[in-house]
Short mmCIF file of C-alpha atoms and ligand atoms in Angstrom, two decimals:
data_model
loop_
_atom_site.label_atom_id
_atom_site.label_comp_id
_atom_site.label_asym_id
_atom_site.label_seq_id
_atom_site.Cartn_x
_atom_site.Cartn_y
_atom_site.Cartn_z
CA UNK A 846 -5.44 13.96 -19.19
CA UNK A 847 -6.95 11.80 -16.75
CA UNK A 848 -5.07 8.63 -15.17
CA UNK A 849 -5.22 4.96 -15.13
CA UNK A 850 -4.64 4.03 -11.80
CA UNK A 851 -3.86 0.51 -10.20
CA UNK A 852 -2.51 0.00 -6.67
CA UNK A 853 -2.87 -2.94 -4.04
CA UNK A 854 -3.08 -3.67 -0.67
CA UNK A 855 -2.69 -7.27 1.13
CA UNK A 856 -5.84 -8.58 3.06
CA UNK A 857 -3.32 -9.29 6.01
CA UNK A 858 -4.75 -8.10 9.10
CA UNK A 859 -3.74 -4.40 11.05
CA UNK A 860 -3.98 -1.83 8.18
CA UNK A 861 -2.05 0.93 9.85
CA UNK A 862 -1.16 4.90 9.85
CA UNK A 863 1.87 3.73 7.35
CA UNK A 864 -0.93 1.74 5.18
CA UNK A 865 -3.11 5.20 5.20
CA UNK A 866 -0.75 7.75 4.78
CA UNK A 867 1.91 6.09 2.27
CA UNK A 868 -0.82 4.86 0.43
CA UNK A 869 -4.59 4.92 0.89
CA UNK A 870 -4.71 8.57 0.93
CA UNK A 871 -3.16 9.07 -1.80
CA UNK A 872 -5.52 6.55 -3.23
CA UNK A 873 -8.65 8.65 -2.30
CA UNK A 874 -7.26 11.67 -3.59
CA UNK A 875 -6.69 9.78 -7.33
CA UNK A 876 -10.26 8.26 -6.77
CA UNK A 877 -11.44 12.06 -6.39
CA UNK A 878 -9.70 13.51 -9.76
CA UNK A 879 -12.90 12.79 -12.05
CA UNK A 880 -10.67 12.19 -14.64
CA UNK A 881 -8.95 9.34 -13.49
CA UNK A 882 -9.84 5.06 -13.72
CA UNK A 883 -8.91 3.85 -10.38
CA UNK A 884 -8.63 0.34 -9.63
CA UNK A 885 -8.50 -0.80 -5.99
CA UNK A 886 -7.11 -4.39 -5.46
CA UNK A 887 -7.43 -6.36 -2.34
CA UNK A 888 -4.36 -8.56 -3.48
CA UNK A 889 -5.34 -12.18 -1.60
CA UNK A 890 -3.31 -14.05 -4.06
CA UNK A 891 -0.53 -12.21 -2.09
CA UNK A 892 -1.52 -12.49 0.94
CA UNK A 893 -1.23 -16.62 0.73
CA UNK A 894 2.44 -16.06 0.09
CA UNK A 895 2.95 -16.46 3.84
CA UNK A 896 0.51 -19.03 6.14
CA UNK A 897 -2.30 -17.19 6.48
CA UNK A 898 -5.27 -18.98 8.28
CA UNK A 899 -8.07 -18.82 6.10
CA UNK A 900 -11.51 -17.80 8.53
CA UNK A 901 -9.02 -15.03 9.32
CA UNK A 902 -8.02 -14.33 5.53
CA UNK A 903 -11.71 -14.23 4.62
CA UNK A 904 -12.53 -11.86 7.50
CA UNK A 905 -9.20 -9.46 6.67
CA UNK A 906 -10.58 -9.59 2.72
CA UNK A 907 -13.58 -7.55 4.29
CA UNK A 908 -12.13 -5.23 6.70
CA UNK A 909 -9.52 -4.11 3.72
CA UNK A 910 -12.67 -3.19 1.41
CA UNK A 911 -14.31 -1.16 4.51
CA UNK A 912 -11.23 0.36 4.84
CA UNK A 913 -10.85 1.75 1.53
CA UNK A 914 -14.37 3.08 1.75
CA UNK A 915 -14.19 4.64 5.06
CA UNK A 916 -11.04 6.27 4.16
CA UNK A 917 -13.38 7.97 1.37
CA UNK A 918 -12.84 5.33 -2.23
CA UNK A 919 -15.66 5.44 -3.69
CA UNK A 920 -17.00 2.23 -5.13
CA UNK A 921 -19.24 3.75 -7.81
CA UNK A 922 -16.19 5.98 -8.94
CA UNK A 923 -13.56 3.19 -8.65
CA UNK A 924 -13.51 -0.51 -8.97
CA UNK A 925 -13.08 -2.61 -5.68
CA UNK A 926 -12.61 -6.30 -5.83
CA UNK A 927 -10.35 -9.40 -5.02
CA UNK A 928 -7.23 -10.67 -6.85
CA UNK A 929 -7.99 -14.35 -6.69
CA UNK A 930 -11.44 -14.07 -8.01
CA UNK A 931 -10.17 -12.44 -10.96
CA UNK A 932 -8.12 -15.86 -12.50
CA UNK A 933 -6.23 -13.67 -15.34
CA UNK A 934 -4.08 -12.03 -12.72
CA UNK A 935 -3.12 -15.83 -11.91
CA UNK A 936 -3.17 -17.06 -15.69
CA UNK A 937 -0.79 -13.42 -16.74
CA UNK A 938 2.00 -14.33 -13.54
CA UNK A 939 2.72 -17.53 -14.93
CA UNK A 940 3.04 -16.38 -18.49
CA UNK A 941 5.10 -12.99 -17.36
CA UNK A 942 7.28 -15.50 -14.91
CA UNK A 943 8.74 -16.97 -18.41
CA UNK A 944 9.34 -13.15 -19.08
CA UNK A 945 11.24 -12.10 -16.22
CA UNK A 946 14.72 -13.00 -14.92
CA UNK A 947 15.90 -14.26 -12.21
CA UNK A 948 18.73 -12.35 -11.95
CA UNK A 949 16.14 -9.62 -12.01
CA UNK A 950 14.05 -11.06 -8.48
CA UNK A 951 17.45 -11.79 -6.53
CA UNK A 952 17.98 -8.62 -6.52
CA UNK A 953 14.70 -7.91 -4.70
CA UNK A 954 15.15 -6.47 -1.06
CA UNK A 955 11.87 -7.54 0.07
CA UNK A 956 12.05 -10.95 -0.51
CA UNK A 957 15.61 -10.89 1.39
CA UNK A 958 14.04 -8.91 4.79
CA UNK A 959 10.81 -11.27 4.50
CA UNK A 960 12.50 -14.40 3.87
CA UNK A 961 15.13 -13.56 6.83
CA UNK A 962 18.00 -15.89 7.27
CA UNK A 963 16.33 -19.20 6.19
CA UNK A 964 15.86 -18.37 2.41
CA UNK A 965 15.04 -22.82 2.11
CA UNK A 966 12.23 -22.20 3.83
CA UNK A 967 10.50 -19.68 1.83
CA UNK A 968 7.53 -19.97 -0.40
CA UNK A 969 8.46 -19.91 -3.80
CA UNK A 970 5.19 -17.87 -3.62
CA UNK A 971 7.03 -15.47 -1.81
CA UNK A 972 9.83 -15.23 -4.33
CA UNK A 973 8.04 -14.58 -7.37
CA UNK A 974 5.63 -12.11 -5.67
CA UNK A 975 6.81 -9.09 -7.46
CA UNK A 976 5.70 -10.93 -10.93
CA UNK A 977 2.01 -11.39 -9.68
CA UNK A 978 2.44 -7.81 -9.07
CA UNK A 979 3.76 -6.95 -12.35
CA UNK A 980 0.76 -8.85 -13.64
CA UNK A 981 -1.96 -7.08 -11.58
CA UNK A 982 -0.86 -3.54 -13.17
CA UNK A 983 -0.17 -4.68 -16.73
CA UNK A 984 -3.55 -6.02 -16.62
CA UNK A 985 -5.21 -2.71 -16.85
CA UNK A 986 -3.15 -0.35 -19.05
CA UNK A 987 -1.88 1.02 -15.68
CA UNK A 988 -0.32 4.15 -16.34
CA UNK A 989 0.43 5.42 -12.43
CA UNK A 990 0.65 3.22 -9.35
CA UNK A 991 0.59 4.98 -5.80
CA UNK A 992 2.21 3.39 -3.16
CA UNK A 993 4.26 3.60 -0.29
CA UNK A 994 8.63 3.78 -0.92
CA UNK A 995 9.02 -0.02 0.31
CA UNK A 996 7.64 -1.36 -3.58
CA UNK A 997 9.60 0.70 -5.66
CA UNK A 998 11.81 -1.29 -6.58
CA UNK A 999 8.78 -3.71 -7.47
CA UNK A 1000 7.38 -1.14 -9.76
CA UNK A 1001 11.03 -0.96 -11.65
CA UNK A 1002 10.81 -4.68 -12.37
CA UNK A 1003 7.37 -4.66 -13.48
CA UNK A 1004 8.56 -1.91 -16.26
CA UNK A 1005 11.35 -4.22 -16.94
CA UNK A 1006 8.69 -7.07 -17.35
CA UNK A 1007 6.69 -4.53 -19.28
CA UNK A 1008 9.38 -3.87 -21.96
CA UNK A 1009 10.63 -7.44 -22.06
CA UNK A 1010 7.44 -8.93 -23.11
CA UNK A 1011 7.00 -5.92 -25.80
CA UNK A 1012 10.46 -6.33 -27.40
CA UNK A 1013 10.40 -10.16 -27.40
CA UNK A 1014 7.42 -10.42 -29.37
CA UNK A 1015 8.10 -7.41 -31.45
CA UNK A 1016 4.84 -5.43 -30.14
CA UNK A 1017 5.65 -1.80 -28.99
CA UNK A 1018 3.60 -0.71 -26.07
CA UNK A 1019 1.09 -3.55 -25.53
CA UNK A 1020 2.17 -3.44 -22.34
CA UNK A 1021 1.87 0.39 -21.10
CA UNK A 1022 4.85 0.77 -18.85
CA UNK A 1023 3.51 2.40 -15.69
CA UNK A 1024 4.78 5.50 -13.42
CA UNK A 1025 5.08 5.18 -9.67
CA UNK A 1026 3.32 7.79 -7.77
CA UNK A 1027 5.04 7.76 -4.49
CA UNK A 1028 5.08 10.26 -2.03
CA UNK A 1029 8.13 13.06 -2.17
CA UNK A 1030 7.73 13.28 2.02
CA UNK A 1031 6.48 11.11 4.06
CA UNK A 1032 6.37 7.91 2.17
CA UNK A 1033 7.67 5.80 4.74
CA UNK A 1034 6.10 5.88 8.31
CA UNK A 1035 8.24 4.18 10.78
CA UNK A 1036 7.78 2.32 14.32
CA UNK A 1037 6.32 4.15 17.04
CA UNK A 1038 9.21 2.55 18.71
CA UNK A 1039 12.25 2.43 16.95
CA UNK A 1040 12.77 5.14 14.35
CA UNK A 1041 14.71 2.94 12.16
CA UNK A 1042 12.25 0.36 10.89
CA UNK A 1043 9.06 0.47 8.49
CA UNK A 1044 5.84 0.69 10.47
CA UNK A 1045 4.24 -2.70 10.17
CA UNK A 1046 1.43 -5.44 10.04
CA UNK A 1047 3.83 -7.80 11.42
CA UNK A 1048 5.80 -6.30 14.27
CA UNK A 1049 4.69 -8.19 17.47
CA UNK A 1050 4.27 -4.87 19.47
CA UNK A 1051 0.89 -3.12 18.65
CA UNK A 1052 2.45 0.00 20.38
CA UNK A 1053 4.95 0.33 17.36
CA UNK A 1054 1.79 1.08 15.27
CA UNK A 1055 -1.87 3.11 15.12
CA UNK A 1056 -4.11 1.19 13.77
CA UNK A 1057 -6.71 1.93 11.58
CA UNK A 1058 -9.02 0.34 13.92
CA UNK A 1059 -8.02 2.14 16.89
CA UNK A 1060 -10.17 4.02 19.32
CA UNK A 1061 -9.17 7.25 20.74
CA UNK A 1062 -7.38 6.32 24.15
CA UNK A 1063 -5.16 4.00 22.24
CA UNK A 1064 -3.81 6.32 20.13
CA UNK A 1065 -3.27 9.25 23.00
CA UNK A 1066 -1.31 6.39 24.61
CA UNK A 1067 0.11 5.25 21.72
CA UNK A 1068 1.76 8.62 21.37
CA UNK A 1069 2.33 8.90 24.85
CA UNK A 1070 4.23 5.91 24.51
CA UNK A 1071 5.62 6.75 21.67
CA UNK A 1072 9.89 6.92 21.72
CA UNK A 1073 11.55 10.49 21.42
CA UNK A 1074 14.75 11.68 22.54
CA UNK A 1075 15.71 14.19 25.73
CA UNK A 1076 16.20 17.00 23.37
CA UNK A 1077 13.58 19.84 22.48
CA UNK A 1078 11.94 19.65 19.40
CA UNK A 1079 14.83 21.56 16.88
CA UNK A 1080 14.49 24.75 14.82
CA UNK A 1081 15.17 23.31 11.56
CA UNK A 1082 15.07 20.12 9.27
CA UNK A 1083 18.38 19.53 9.13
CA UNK A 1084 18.89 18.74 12.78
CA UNK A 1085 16.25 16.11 12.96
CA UNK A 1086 18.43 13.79 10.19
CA UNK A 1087 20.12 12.56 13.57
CA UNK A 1088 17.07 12.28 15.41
CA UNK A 1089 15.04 9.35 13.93
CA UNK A 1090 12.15 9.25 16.01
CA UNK A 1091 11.77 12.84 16.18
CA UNK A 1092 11.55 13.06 12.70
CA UNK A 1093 8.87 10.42 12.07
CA UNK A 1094 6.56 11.72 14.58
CA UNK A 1095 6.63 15.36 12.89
CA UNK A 1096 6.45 13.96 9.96
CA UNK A 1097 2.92 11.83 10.49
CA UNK A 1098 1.95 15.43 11.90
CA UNK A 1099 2.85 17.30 8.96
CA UNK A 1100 1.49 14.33 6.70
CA UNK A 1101 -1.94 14.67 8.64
CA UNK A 1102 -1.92 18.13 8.39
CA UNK A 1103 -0.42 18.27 4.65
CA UNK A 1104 1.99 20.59 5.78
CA UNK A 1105 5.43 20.50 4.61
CA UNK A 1106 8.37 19.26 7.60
CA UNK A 1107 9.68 22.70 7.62
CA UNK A 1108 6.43 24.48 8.79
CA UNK A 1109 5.81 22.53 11.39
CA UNK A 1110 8.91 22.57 12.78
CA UNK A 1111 8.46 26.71 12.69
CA UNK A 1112 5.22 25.62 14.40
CA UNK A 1113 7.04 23.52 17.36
CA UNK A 1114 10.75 24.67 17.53
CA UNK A 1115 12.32 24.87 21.34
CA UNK A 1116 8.96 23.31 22.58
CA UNK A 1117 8.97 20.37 24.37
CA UNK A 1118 7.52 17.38 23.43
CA UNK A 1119 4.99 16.44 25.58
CA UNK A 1120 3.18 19.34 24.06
CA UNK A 1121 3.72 18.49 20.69
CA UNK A 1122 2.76 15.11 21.59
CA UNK A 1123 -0.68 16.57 22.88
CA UNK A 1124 -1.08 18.02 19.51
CA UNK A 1125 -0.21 15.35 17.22
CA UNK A 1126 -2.47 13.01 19.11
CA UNK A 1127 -5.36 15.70 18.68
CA UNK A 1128 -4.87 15.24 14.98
CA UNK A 1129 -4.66 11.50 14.54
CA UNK A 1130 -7.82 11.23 16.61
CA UNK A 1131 -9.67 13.60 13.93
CA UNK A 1132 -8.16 11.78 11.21
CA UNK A 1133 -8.33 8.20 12.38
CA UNK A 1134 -11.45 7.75 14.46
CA UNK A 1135 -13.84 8.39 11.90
CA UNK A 1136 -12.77 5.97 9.68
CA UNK A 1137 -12.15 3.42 12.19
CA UNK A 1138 -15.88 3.93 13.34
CA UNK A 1139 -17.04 3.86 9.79
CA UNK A 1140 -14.78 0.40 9.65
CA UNK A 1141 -16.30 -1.08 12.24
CA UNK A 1142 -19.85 0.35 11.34
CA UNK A 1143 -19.11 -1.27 7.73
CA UNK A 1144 -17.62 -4.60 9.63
CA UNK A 1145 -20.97 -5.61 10.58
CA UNK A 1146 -22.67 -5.27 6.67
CA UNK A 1147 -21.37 -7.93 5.37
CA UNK A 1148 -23.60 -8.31 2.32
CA UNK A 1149 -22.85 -4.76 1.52
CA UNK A 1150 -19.01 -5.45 1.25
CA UNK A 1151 -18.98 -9.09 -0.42
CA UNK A 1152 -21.52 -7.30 -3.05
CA UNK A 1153 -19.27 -4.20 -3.71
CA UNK A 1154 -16.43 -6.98 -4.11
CA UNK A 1155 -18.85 -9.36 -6.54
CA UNK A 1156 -19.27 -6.11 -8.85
CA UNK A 1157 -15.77 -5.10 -8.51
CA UNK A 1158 -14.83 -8.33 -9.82
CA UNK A 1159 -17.58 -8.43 -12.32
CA UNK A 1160 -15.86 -4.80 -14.05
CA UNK A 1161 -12.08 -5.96 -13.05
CA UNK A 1162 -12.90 -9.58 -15.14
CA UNK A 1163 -14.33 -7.65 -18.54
CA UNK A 1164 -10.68 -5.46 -18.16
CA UNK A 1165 -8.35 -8.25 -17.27
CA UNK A 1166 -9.65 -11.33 -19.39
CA UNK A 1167 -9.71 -9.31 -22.64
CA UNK A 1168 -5.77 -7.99 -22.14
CA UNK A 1169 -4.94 -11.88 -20.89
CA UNK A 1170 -6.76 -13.38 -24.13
CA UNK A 1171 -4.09 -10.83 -26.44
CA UNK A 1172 -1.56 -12.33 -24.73
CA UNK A 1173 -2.31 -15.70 -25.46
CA UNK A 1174 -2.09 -15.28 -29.03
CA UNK A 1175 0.82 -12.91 -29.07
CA UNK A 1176 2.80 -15.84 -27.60
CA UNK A 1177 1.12 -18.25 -29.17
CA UNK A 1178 -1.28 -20.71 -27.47
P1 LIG B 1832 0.82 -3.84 2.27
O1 LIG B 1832 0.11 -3.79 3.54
O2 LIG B 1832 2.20 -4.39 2.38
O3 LIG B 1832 0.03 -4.48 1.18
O4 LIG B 1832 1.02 -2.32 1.85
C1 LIG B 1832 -0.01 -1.56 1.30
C2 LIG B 1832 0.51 -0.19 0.90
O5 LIG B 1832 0.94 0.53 2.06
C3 LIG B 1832 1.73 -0.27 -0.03
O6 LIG B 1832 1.61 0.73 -1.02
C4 LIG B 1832 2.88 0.01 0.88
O7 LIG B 1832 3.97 0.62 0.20
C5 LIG B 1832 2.27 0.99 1.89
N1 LIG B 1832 2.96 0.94 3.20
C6 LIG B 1832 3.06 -0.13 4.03
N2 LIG B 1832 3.76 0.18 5.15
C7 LIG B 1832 4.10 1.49 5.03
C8 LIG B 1832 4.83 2.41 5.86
N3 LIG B 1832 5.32 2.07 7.04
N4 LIG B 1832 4.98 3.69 5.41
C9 LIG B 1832 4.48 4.07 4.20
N5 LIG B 1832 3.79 3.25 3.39
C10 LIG B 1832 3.59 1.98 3.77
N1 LIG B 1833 3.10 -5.75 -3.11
C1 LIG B 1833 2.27 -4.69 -2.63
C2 LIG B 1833 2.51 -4.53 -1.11
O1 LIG B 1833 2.87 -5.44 -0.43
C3 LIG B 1833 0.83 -4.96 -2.87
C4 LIG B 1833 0.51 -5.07 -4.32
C5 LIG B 1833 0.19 -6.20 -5.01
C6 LIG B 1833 0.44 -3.99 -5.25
N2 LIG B 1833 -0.08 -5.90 -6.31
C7 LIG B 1833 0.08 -4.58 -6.51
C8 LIG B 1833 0.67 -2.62 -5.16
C9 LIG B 1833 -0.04 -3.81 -7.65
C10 LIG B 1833 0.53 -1.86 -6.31
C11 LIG B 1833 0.18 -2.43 -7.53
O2 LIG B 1833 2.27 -3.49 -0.60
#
């Protein structure tokens, strides 16, 4: 039976190899299973959760639609559009805030890295984030969400949100309660730098990341760049549980190559790893610089992308304002 799919990505500048492979591909894979309802959201209303400055919002809104479709979504096939435009996602995160706990969002790790040591300062925004998020899937009758290992524990509140609402108001599964699909390998790309953190929008140095919008030399100097360890690359998985940055660089080549971590470490064992560095660049270039030329080729169509995201939003409303109106009498307005 086919799938109904929802997954998100935040309009917030740098989509990245993490971005691709803990997500987006696995995104373009569900939007190429005929069977399957995709739904693509460019979450903006999450984006605003930290300053954002808005000429540089509206311009990151774009380049995260020609993203998608450069990576291969099709926007015939699946529906593309903008959180904010759609107001039930708004209108269902106020009413599913009542819902939830807060018990439930302390207990969020995200909210504790993002909001670092000065929790007074955060965005209340920023705190209840995981509820817009519950309210985005519900919307839909979500039954799998890709994405990367960091929102897991995102997806197991919005089930909790899911089955709260149904058993408070006495209606089993109005709310479907969704499945995440995240990757078994891979689902966390870390630094280029230090193989110890997440590889992300935010970190100051562009040489922890490869950006989608790379051209070829920076990525072969990216990798150059790239930390590793004195050793040669090891003979089997076990021995690269000790070497961090080792391990995430054969794993973004395995990833690429959808190979599993054990064959390509038959592939490169005892070699050193300026040759397997030669190697993994030659496949991030294949992989990546098409789609960041298509990006950039799509960059410069505006109408083309603000039109796919008009008719995204046109197909996401009809969905997401009929589920919001059931709610409103289930509780009561
Ligand atoms: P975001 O840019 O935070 O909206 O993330 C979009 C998607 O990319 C989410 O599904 C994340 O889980 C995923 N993602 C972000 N960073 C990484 C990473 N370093 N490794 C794997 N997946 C990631
Ligand atoms: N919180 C997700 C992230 O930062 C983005 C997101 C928002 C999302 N709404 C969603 C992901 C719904 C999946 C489903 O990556």
């Amino acid at each position: 039976m086919g799938k109904k799919i929802f997954s998100g990505v935040q309009p917030t500048g740098n989509l990245h190899l993490g971005n691709y492979l803990g997500a987006i591909k696995n995104f373009v894979d569900l939007n190429n299973d005929l069977d399957n309802e995709c739904v693509f959201c460019v979450v903006d209303l999450h984006a605003i959760t930290v300053n954002q400055d808005p000429k540089e919002l509206r311009n990151n809104i774009r380049e995260t639609v020609a993203t998608f479709i450069a990576s291969g979504i099709d926007p015939e096939k699946s529906i593309i559009f903008n959180q904010s435009k759609v107001s039930a996602h708004s209108e269902a995160a106020w009413i599913l805030s009542c819902v939830a706990r807060m018990g439930w969002l302390n207990r969020m790790t995200q909210f504790k890295e993002k909001a670092g040591n000065d929790k007074e300062k955060a965005s209340v925004g920023l705190y209840s984030y995981p509820v817009l998020m519950a309210a985005d899937i519900l919307l839909y009758e979500t039954t799998h969400v890709p994405v990367g290992d960091d929102q897991k524990q995102h997806l197991e509140l919005c089930r909790d949100i899911a089955q709260k609402f149904n058993n408070d108001f006495k209606f089993e599964d109005f709310f479907k309660v969704p499945e995440p699909l995240i990757q078994k390998e891979f689902s966390r790309i870390m630094s280029l730098k230090d193989g110890s953190k997440k590889m992300s929008k935010s970190e100051s140095s562009d040489l922890s990341r490869i950006n989608l919008t790379d051209d070829k030399d920076q990525i072969i100097n990216k990798i150059k760049k790239a930390k590793t360890d004195t050793l040669p690359l090891p003979e089997t998985v076990a021995e690269l549980e000790k070497r961090p940055e080792a391990k995430n660089l054969i794993g973004i080549y395995s990833s690429l190559a959808n190979k599993n971590l054990e064959k390509s470490i038959k592939e490169f064992s005892g070699k050193n790893f300026s040759e397997f560095k030669e190697k993994l660049s030659q496949a991030l270039v294949e992989k990546i610089i098409p789609i960041s030329t298509e990006i950039k080729k799509l960059l410069n169509e505006k109408e083309y992308l603000d039109t796919i995201l008009l008719k995204g939003c046109e197909k996401a409303d009809k969905i997401a304002s009929k589920k919001v109106n059931k709610i409103h009498e289930i509780v009561g307005f």
